[in-house]
Amino acid sequence: MLALTSIWTTILLAAAVALAPMAIDMYLPAFPQIGSDFGANTAQVQLTLSIYIAGFAFAQLICGPLADRFGRKPIMIGGMLIFALASIGCALATNIETLQLFRFLQALGGSAGPVLARAIVRDVYTPREAAKILAMLAGMMALAPAIAPTLGGFIVAIFDWHWIFIVMAAYALIMVAVIAFGIPEPLRPENRQPFRMCSLLRNYRLVSTDPTFIGYALTSAAVYGGLFAYLSGSAFVLIEVLGVAPEHFGLYNAVTAAGYLVGNVASIRLTSRYTPDQILRYGLLCGLVSGAIMAALAYSQLYSPWAVVLPQAAVMASLGMILPQSMAGALANFPKMAGSASALLGFTQMAAAATAGALVGHLHDGTPLVMATIITACAALALFAYLFLVQRYPAQDFEAQGAKS
């Protein structure tokens, strides 16, 4: 077993969290092929993504409290097994409705990775340390959206989209073995919470009425909405509208993932000079300006893959600065309810993501304008939440160095 504070444990947690972006990003190049195979339109294919996000959101509300009661490892292992079985179901689907159903089941299992990885970080580290570890974890996880669409594009070009889900299933089964034998249980017995409806509702009431949590969670959720607006629309915009080959789609996504990595590294390096909330503010301003540039280019009808990808890379850089700080801030006040707080944070993020993704699917007009406008609107909402909530109720113990859960 590895030590919980080991860099290898952080890498394993990043690999577990990467299952979620893999389930989203890897099959994006297959959207046109799936639509063609099943005779489905753009909105129906995009719904397979929105259904996954919605299932992911609701599953977290149960996954977090279960982990607070029974421990992190058994819930994470069970989730990975469900994800693997549902992935096989996706591969065997014969119509768009069956694929949508198994995508929902896939989300139920996939929610365990991100929720419990965040909770484990909060179990082990103080809030200020957690911001740095979450940034490191996110930096390593940024490899997933860089590699997954490229791999998915080549799978589609060489085989077909069914094999994408077979690869997902294999990855999940490998993670089951790694988690089972690689890391110890981080939740101490005295910190376990009873899994009763009254306790669950009480915990969620305490978390959801905390003004600090609300501010950071809404900021994080808004930028997540912008991210998923891009993920929902990018395949149709780049492949169908702008003529990018499916096998090259992942290369453009690698540019946006590189942007995220740059922002993430900047976030880690800036922690020695600036407070987490200062880094958060700089990231939000960067995201709003970058989104506005993309929208202005689309409005001017400058239709080119780079007119979409380069501004999105800058938006992703802003996310690399925003997400670690906002997640650590949202969890800061809840050392003994990290699972529930992480679950509610994930729910708000995914609810915003599902809404933004559905809007892109239904409003898509054959140009990049709808996607770019929604990305910019989400960045503006995130800055609004920061100015009127986070600045008023900052996470006071970001500076604490010695507190333990």
Tab-separated table of C-alpha atoms in Angstrom:
chain	number	residue	atom	x	y	z
A	1	MET	CA	0.000	0.000	0.000
A	2	LEU	CA	1.151	3.526	-0.786
A	3	ALA	CA	1.205	6.347	1.759
A	4	LEU	CA	-1.762	8.687	1.343
A	5	THR	CA	0.560	11.690	1.028
A	6	SER	CA	2.730	10.000	-1.617
A	7	ILE	CA	2.958	11.539	-5.073
A	8	TRP	CA	2.062	8.089	-6.424
A	9	THR	CA	-1.211	8.208	-4.519
A	10	THR	CA	-1.955	11.568	-6.137
A	11	ILE	CA	-1.209	10.020	-9.539
A	12	LEU	CA	-3.569	7.121	-8.810
A	13	LEU	CA	-6.297	9.548	-7.754
A	14	ALA	CA	-5.746	11.511	-10.962
A	15	ALA	CA	-6.126	8.286	-12.942
A	16	ALA	CA	-9.390	7.550	-11.130
A	17	VAL	CA	-10.719	11.046	-11.776
A	18	ALA	CA	-9.650	10.779	-15.441
A	19	LEU	CA	-12.345	8.142	-15.967
A	20	ALA	CA	-14.953	10.926	-16.041
A	21	PRO	CA	-13.361	13.060	-18.805
A	22	MET	CA	-12.519	9.851	-20.682
A	23	ALA	CA	-16.208	8.919	-20.709
A	24	ILE	CA	-16.976	12.362	-22.110
A	25	ASP	CA	-14.076	13.206	-24.407
A	26	MET	CA	-13.196	9.861	-25.968
A	27	TYR	CA	-16.450	9.401	-27.848
A	28	LEU	CA	-16.864	13.013	-29.040
A	29	PRO	CA	-15.223	12.278	-32.444
A	30	ALA	CA	-17.798	9.500	-32.895
A	31	PHE	CA	-20.839	11.806	-32.655
A	32	PRO	CA	-21.377	12.064	-36.433
A	33	GLN	CA	-20.842	8.298	-36.883
A	34	ILE	CA	-23.248	7.438	-34.051
A	35	GLY	CA	-25.865	9.715	-35.568
A	36	SER	CA	-25.406	8.086	-38.964
A	37	ASP	CA	-25.539	4.507	-37.606
A	38	PHE	CA	-28.703	5.093	-35.579
A	39	GLY	CA	-30.391	7.598	-37.904
A	40	ALA	CA	-30.340	10.125	-35.048
A	41	ASN	CA	-30.199	13.906	-35.334
A	42	THR	CA	-27.739	16.259	-33.601
A	43	ALA	CA	-29.937	16.832	-30.545
A	44	GLN	CA	-30.499	13.077	-30.000
A	45	VAL	CA	-26.779	12.303	-30.168
A	46	GLN	CA	-25.918	15.252	-27.924
A	47	LEU	CA	-28.511	13.955	-25.458
A	48	THR	CA	-26.257	10.947	-24.772
A	49	LEU	CA	-23.811	13.473	-23.282
A	50	SER	CA	-26.432	15.478	-21.370
A	51	ILE	CA	-27.956	12.274	-19.944
A	52	TYR	CA	-24.518	11.177	-18.776
A	53	ILE	CA	-23.932	14.543	-17.100
A	54	ALA	CA	-27.380	14.533	-15.454
A	55	GLY	CA	-26.893	10.985	-14.132
A	56	PHE	CA	-23.419	11.930	-12.959
A	57	ALA	CA	-24.851	14.904	-11.076
A	58	PHE	CA	-27.577	13.008	-9.230
A	59	ALA	CA	-25.407	9.967	-8.474
A	60	GLN	CA	-22.947	12.154	-6.597
A	61	LEU	CA	-25.631	13.119	-4.078
A	62	ILE	CA	-25.794	9.467	-2.955
A	63	CYS	CA	-22.175	8.519	-3.610
A	64	GLY	CA	-20.751	11.166	-1.258
A	65	PRO	CA	-22.859	10.287	1.820
A	66	LEU	CA	-22.295	6.553	1.213
A	67	ALA	CA	-18.547	7.208	1.252
A	68	ASP	CA	-18.897	9.248	4.450
A	69	ARG	CA	-20.556	6.198	6.044
A	70	PHE	CA	-18.736	3.167	4.599
A	71	GLY	CA	-15.393	4.647	3.550
A	72	ARG	CA	-13.937	5.892	0.289
A	73	LYS	CA	-12.470	2.683	-1.177
A	74	PRO	CA	-15.504	0.344	-1.276
A	75	ILE	CA	-17.714	2.982	-2.889
A	76	MET	CA	-15.057	3.904	-5.441
A	77	ILE	CA	-14.454	0.240	-6.350
A	78	GLY	CA	-18.195	-0.424	-6.663
A	79	GLY	CA	-18.621	2.619	-8.883
A	80	MET	CA	-15.833	1.507	-11.200
A	81	LEU	CA	-17.418	-1.932	-11.594
A	82	ILE	CA	-20.799	-0.396	-12.489
A	83	PHE	CA	-19.049	1.876	-14.982
A	84	ALA	CA	-17.313	-1.096	-16.658
A	85	LEU	CA	-20.552	-3.087	-17.048
A	86	ALA	CA	-22.449	-0.074	-18.386
A	87	SER	CA	-19.644	0.627	-20.874
A	88	ILE	CA	-20.067	-2.875	-22.286
A	89	GLY	CA	-23.806	-2.155	-22.548
A	90	CYS	CA	-23.032	1.021	-24.535
A	91	ALA	CA	-20.835	-0.973	-26.908
A	92	LEU	CA	-23.650	-3.464	-27.530
A	93	ALA	CA	-26.389	-0.835	-28.007
A	94	THR	CA	-28.432	-1.226	-31.195
A	95	ASN	CA	-30.330	2.091	-31.131
A	96	ILE	CA	-29.908	5.599	-29.762
A	97	GLU	CA	-32.373	5.039	-26.901
A	98	THR	CA	-30.435	2.026	-25.591
A	99	LEU	CA	-27.202	3.988	-25.797
A	100	GLN	CA	-28.789	6.809	-23.813
A	101	LEU	CA	-29.929	4.340	-21.129
A	102	PHE	CA	-26.490	2.776	-20.689
A	103	ARG	CA	-24.860	6.200	-20.703
A	104	PHE	CA	-27.031	7.037	-17.698
A	105	LEU	CA	-25.954	3.829	-15.923
A	106	GLN	CA	-22.351	4.551	-16.871
A	107	ALA	CA	-22.657	7.930	-15.147
A	108	LEU	CA	-23.946	6.339	-11.940
A	109	GLY	CA	-20.698	4.417	-11.589
A	110	GLY	CA	-18.403	7.076	-13.032
A	111	SER	CA	-19.404	9.638	-10.402
A	112	ALA	CA	-17.404	7.813	-7.717
A	113	GLY	CA	-13.984	8.796	-9.070
A	114	PRO	CA	-14.152	12.614	-8.979
A	115	VAL	CA	-16.297	12.852	-5.825
A	116	LEU	CA	-14.160	10.548	-3.737
A	117	ALA	CA	-10.817	11.787	-5.045
A	118	ARG	CA	-11.741	15.298	-3.875
A	119	ALA	CA	-12.947	13.899	-0.549
A	120	ILE	CA	-9.719	11.921	-0.065
A	121	VAL	CA	-7.658	15.071	-0.641
A	122	ARG	CA	-9.739	16.881	1.975
A	123	ASP	CA	-9.382	13.890	4.351
A	124	VAL	CA	-5.608	14.076	4.192
A	125	TYR	CA	-4.692	17.752	3.719
A	126	THR	CA	-5.522	21.166	5.197
A	127	PRO	CA	-7.602	23.516	2.977
A	128	ARG	CA	-4.611	25.515	1.702
A	129	GLU	CA	-2.617	22.339	1.051
A	130	ALA	CA	-5.686	20.831	-0.615
A	131	ALA	CA	-5.800	23.683	-3.163
A	132	LYS	CA	-2.251	22.850	-4.238
A	133	ILE	CA	-2.852	19.068	-4.326
A	134	LEU	CA	-6.085	19.525	-6.296
A	135	ALA	CA	-4.171	21.692	-8.761
A	136	MET	CA	-1.483	19.000	-9.114
A	137	LEU	CA	-4.155	16.332	-9.510
A	138	ALA	CA	-5.972	18.421	-12.119
A	139	GLY	CA	-2.723	19.034	-13.974
A	140	MET	CA	-2.061	15.324	-14.303
A	141	MET	CA	-5.703	14.720	-15.159
A	142	ALA	CA	-5.415	17.238	-18.014
A	143	LEU	CA	-3.741	14.458	-19.997
A	144	ALA	CA	-7.147	12.746	-20.312
A	145	PRO	CA	-8.866	15.366	-22.530
A	146	ALA	CA	-5.640	15.640	-24.540
A	147	ILE	CA	-5.288	11.900	-25.170
A	148	ALA	CA	-8.893	10.639	-25.083
A	149	PRO	CA	-10.313	12.462	-28.153
A	150	THR	CA	-7.206	11.637	-30.189
A	151	LEU	CA	-7.468	7.976	-29.242
A	152	GLY	CA	-11.217	8.036	-29.895
A	153	GLY	CA	-10.686	9.615	-33.302
A	154	PHE	CA	-8.237	6.899	-34.346
A	155	ILE	CA	-10.540	4.152	-33.014
A	156	VAL	CA	-13.405	5.577	-35.085
A	157	ALA	CA	-11.201	5.832	-38.172
A	158	ILE	CA	-9.709	2.319	-37.867
A	159	PHE	CA	-12.534	0.314	-36.249
A	160	ASP	CA	-15.823	1.932	-35.222
A	161	TRP	CA	-17.334	3.763	-32.260
A	162	HIS	CA	-18.314	0.570	-30.352
A	163	TRP	CA	-14.675	-0.101	-29.512
A	164	ILE	CA	-14.415	3.225	-27.688
A	165	PHE	CA	-16.668	1.850	-24.952
A	166	ILE	CA	-14.762	-1.435	-24.797
A	167	VAL	CA	-11.603	0.570	-24.058
A	168	MET	CA	-13.469	2.477	-21.333
A	169	ALA	CA	-14.562	-0.781	-19.710
A	170	ALA	CA	-11.012	-2.145	-19.706
A	171	TYR	CA	-9.678	1.062	-18.131
A	172	ALA	CA	-12.296	0.913	-15.357
A	173	LEU	CA	-11.431	-2.707	-14.518
A	174	ILE	CA	-7.737	-1.817	-14.292
A	175	MET	CA	-8.624	1.017	-11.894
A	176	VAL	CA	-10.578	-1.409	-9.686
A	177	ALA	CA	-7.414	-3.458	-9.136
A	178	VAL	CA	-5.227	-0.380	-8.639
A	179	ILE	CA	-7.533	1.174	-6.029
A	180	ALA	CA	-8.114	-2.123	-4.206
A	181	PHE	CA	-4.425	-2.893	-3.779
A	182	GLY	CA	-2.752	0.478	-4.175
A	183	ILE	CA	-4.043	2.866	-1.497
A	184	PRO	CA	-5.268	2.512	2.095
A	185	GLU	CA	-8.664	3.669	3.341
A	186	PRO	CA	-8.274	7.401	4.192
A	187	LEU	CA	-11.448	7.942	6.246
A	188	ARG	CA	-10.855	7.407	9.948
A	189	PRO	CA	-13.600	5.494	11.834
A	190	GLU	CA	-14.355	8.424	14.150
A	191	ASN	CA	-15.132	10.660	11.147
A	192	ARG	CA	-17.704	8.332	9.594
A	193	GLN	CA	-21.212	9.721	9.333
A	194	PRO	CA	-24.446	7.721	9.748
A	195	PHE	CA	-26.276	7.004	6.501
A	196	ARG	CA	-29.787	7.902	7.547
A	197	MET	CA	-32.183	10.081	5.624
A	198	CYS	CA	-32.443	12.611	8.439
A	199	SER	CA	-28.643	12.798	8.744
A	200	LEU	CA	-28.200	12.989	4.984
A	201	LEU	CA	-30.692	15.843	4.687
A	202	ARG	CA	-29.150	17.605	7.686
A	203	ASN	CA	-25.670	17.388	6.187
A	204	TYR	CA	-26.849	18.693	2.839
A	205	ARG	CA	-28.748	21.503	4.570
A	206	LEU	CA	-25.628	22.511	6.485
A	207	VAL	CA	-23.501	22.472	3.345
A	208	SER	CA	-26.020	24.140	1.026
A	209	THR	CA	-26.727	27.023	3.440
A	210	ASP	CA	-23.069	27.826	4.056
A	211	PRO	CA	-22.443	31.124	2.207
A	212	THR	CA	-18.786	30.282	1.589
A	213	PHE	CA	-19.744	26.993	-0.061
A	214	ILE	CA	-22.452	28.686	-2.149
A	215	GLY	CA	-20.057	31.296	-3.531
A	216	TYR	CA	-17.297	28.912	-4.528
A	217	ALA	CA	-19.716	26.241	-5.782
A	218	LEU	CA	-21.601	28.635	-8.072
A	219	THR	CA	-18.343	30.045	-9.414
A	220	SER	CA	-17.107	26.534	-10.162
A	221	ALA	CA	-20.459	25.456	-11.646
A	222	ALA	CA	-20.599	28.413	-14.040
A	223	VAL	CA	-17.170	27.709	-15.548
A	224	TYR	CA	-18.075	24.011	-15.772
A	225	GLY	CA	-21.101	25.038	-17.806
A	226	GLY	CA	-18.819	26.843	-20.233
A	227	LEU	CA	-16.520	23.835	-20.473
A	228	PHE	CA	-19.378	21.486	-21.333
A	229	ALA	CA	-20.843	23.949	-23.797
A	230	TYR	CA	-17.587	23.514	-25.709
A	231	LEU	CA	-17.504	19.728	-25.262
A	232	SER	CA	-21.106	19.403	-26.463
A	233	GLY	CA	-20.679	21.550	-29.527
A	234	SER	CA	-17.057	21.130	-30.565
A	235	ALA	CA	-17.453	17.858	-32.484
A	236	PHE	CA	-20.290	19.196	-34.623
A	237	VAL	CA	-18.656	22.610	-35.081
A	238	LEU	CA	-15.165	21.350	-35.917
A	239	ILE	CA	-16.033	18.164	-37.847
A	240	GLU	CA	-19.342	18.937	-39.578
A	241	VAL	CA	-19.152	22.741	-39.937
A	242	LEU	CA	-15.426	23.470	-40.251
A	243	GLY	CA	-14.381	20.235	-41.994
A	244	VAL	CA	-11.917	18.755	-39.489
A	245	ALA	CA	-11.306	15.005	-40.045
A	246	PRO	CA	-12.433	12.826	-37.081
A	247	GLU	CA	-8.919	11.438	-36.602
A	248	HIS	CA	-7.574	15.016	-36.363
A	249	PHE	CA	-10.257	16.204	-33.936
A	250	GLY	CA	-8.261	14.996	-30.942
A	251	LEU	CA	-5.232	17.006	-32.042
A	252	TYR	CA	-7.239	20.211	-31.789
A	253	ASN	CA	-8.506	19.087	-28.391
A	254	ALA	CA	-4.903	18.517	-27.360
A	255	VAL	CA	-4.309	22.243	-27.911
A	256	THR	CA	-7.166	23.145	-25.562
A	257	ALA	CA	-5.941	20.576	-23.020
A	258	ALA	CA	-2.482	22.151	-23.218
A	259	GLY	CA	-4.118	25.460	-22.362
A	260	TYR	CA	-5.612	23.877	-19.266
A	261	LEU	CA	-2.232	22.474	-18.281
A	262	VAL	CA	-0.585	25.905	-18.656
A	263	GLY	CA	-3.210	27.487	-16.399
A	264	ASN	CA	-2.866	24.670	-13.921
A	265	VAL	CA	0.915	24.996	-13.703
A	266	ALA	CA	0.516	28.754	-13.325
A	267	SER	CA	-1.941	28.137	-10.481
A	268	ILE	CA	0.573	25.936	-8.642
A	269	ARG	CA	3.437	28.396	-9.111
A	270	LEU	CA	1.373	31.412	-8.078
A	271	THR	CA	0.368	29.874	-4.733
A	272	SER	CA	3.644	31.033	-3.167
A	273	ARG	CA	3.017	34.677	-4.135
A	274	TYR	CA	-0.756	35.131	-4.187
A	275	THR	CA	-3.734	33.977	-2.141
A	276	PRO	CA	-6.098	31.401	-3.669
A	277	ASP	CA	-8.789	34.050	-4.114
A	278	GLN	CA	-6.396	36.331	-6.022
A	279	ILE	CA	-5.524	33.460	-8.374
A	280	LEU	CA	-9.239	32.776	-8.760
A	281	ARG	CA	-9.898	36.397	-9.729
A	282	TYR	CA	-7.158	36.435	-12.378
A	283	GLY	CA	-8.486	33.193	-13.847
A	284	LEU	CA	-12.047	34.515	-14.067
A	285	LEU	CA	-10.952	37.667	-15.892
A	286	CYS	CA	-8.897	35.588	-18.331
A	287	GLY	CA	-11.880	33.295	-19.014
A	288	LEU	CA	-14.304	36.140	-19.699
A	289	VAL	CA	-11.939	37.954	-22.090
A	290	SER	CA	-11.090	34.719	-23.965
A	291	GLY	CA	-14.733	33.703	-24.336
A	292	ALA	CA	-15.629	37.176	-25.590
A	293	ILE	CA	-12.888	36.935	-28.250
A	294	MET	CA	-14.287	33.603	-29.486
A	295	ALA	CA	-17.807	35.040	-29.629
A	296	ALA	CA	-16.593	38.169	-31.467
A	297	LEU	CA	-14.782	36.043	-34.080
A	298	ALA	CA	-17.879	33.881	-34.585
A	299	TYR	CA	-20.134	36.950	-34.841
A	300	SER	CA	-17.768	38.373	-37.468
A	301	GLN	CA	-18.149	35.080	-39.415
A	302	LEU	CA	-14.440	34.297	-39.260
A	303	TYR	CA	-15.033	30.556	-39.499
A	304	SER	CA	-11.820	28.627	-38.941
A	305	PRO	CA	-10.895	25.802	-36.545
A	306	TRP	CA	-8.229	28.029	-35.002
A	307	ALA	CA	-10.725	30.861	-34.431
A	308	VAL	CA	-12.483	28.399	-32.097
A	309	VAL	CA	-9.586	26.376	-30.686
A	310	LEU	CA	-7.144	29.148	-29.739
A	311	PRO	CA	-9.651	31.220	-27.715
A	312	GLN	CA	-10.884	27.983	-26.113
A	313	ALA	CA	-7.292	27.123	-25.158
A	314	ALA	CA	-7.168	30.438	-23.278
A	315	VAL	CA	-10.537	29.655	-21.656
A	316	MET	CA	-9.107	26.295	-20.584
A	317	ALA	CA	-6.063	28.044	-19.109
A	318	SER	CA	-8.452	30.086	-16.983
A	319	LEU	CA	-10.148	26.864	-15.826
A	320	GLY	CA	-6.767	25.523	-14.731
A	321	MET	CA	-6.556	28.496	-12.376
A	322	ILE	CA	-10.202	28.618	-11.294
A	323	LEU	CA	-11.212	25.026	-10.558
A	324	PRO	CA	-8.585	23.985	-7.949
A	325	GLN	CA	-9.105	27.178	-5.940
A	326	SER	CA	-12.908	27.094	-6.109
A	327	MET	CA	-13.099	23.380	-5.215
A	328	ALA	CA	-10.755	23.764	-2.240
A	329	GLY	CA	-12.680	26.823	-1.077
A	330	ALA	CA	-16.023	25.020	-1.305
A	331	LEU	CA	-14.736	22.107	0.821
A	332	ALA	CA	-12.793	24.222	3.312
A	333	ASN	CA	-15.476	24.442	6.006
A	334	PHE	CA	-16.376	20.724	5.998
A	335	PRO	CA	-13.483	18.507	7.162
A	336	LYS	CA	-15.901	15.907	8.620
A	337	MET	CA	-18.413	15.999	5.757
A	338	ALA	CA	-16.008	16.153	2.826
A	339	GLY	CA	-17.892	13.423	0.948
A	340	SER	CA	-21.240	15.210	1.195
A	341	ALA	CA	-19.726	18.604	0.408
A	342	SER	CA	-17.828	17.178	-2.572
A	343	ALA	CA	-21.009	15.466	-3.789
A	344	LEU	CA	-23.075	18.656	-3.618
A	345	LEU	CA	-20.268	20.588	-5.319
A	346	GLY	CA	-20.151	17.984	-8.090
A	347	PHE	CA	-23.944	18.096	-8.427
A	348	THR	CA	-23.958	21.858	-8.983
A	349	GLN	CA	-21.121	21.557	-11.491
A	350	MET	CA	-22.810	18.809	-13.474
A	351	ALA	CA	-26.252	20.423	-13.335
A	352	ALA	CA	-24.740	23.545	-14.915
A	353	ALA	CA	-22.860	21.375	-17.415
A	354	ALA	CA	-26.002	19.459	-18.447
A	355	THR	CA	-27.937	22.693	-18.891
A	356	ALA	CA	-25.238	24.339	-21.007
A	357	GLY	CA	-24.725	21.178	-23.090
A	358	ALA	CA	-28.453	20.808	-23.750
A	359	LEU	CA	-28.682	24.466	-24.814
A	360	VAL	CA	-25.871	23.985	-27.311
A	361	GLY	CA	-27.521	20.841	-28.708
A	362	HIS	CA	-30.938	22.461	-29.174
A	363	LEU	CA	-29.783	25.906	-30.332
A	364	HIS	CA	-26.932	24.793	-32.633
A	365	ASP	CA	-27.390	26.729	-35.891
A	366	GLY	CA	-24.613	25.296	-38.036
A	367	THR	CA	-22.081	27.945	-36.939
A	368	PRO	CA	-19.781	28.363	-33.892
A	369	LEU	CA	-21.796	31.370	-32.649
A	370	VAL	CA	-24.206	29.595	-30.273
A	371	MET	CA	-21.426	27.626	-28.592
A	372	ALA	CA	-19.186	30.701	-28.253
A	373	THR	CA	-22.010	32.825	-26.846
A	374	ILE	CA	-22.889	30.258	-24.170
A	375	ILE	CA	-19.216	29.885	-23.183
A	376	THR	CA	-18.953	33.658	-22.741
A	377	ALA	CA	-22.204	33.860	-20.783
A	378	CYS	CA	-20.981	31.155	-18.384
A	379	ALA	CA	-17.707	33.039	-17.831
A	380	ALA	CA	-19.679	36.205	-17.060
A	381	LEU	CA	-21.882	34.315	-14.551
A	382	ALA	CA	-18.789	32.903	-12.836
A	383	LEU	CA	-17.295	36.371	-12.432
A	384	PHE	CA	-20.635	37.638	-11.096
A	385	ALA	CA	-20.731	34.846	-8.473
A	386	TYR	CA	-17.168	35.668	-7.437
A	387	LEU	CA	-17.770	39.412	-7.099
A	388	PHE	CA	-21.001	39.142	-5.133
A	389	LEU	CA	-20.475	35.956	-3.106
A	390	VAL	CA	-16.868	34.734	-2.904
A	391	GLN	CA	-15.435	38.164	-2.124
A	392	ARG	CA	-18.027	38.603	0.600
A	393	TYR	CA	-17.622	35.125	2.115
A	394	PRO	CA	-14.071	33.902	1.366
A	395	ALA	CA	-12.714	30.647	2.807
A	396	GLN	CA	-11.051	32.062	5.905
A	397	ASP	CA	-8.964	28.996	6.734
A	398	PHE	CA	-7.146	28.869	3.386
A	399	GLU	CA	-4.210	30.171	5.396
A	400	ALA	CA	-4.433	27.449	8.061
A	401	GLN	CA	-1.411	25.176	8.069
A	402	GLY	CA	-1.957	22.802	10.919
A	403	ALA	CA	-5.617	21.874	11.051
A	404	LYS	CA	-6.471	18.250	10.428
A	405	SER	CA	-9.774	16.654	9.601
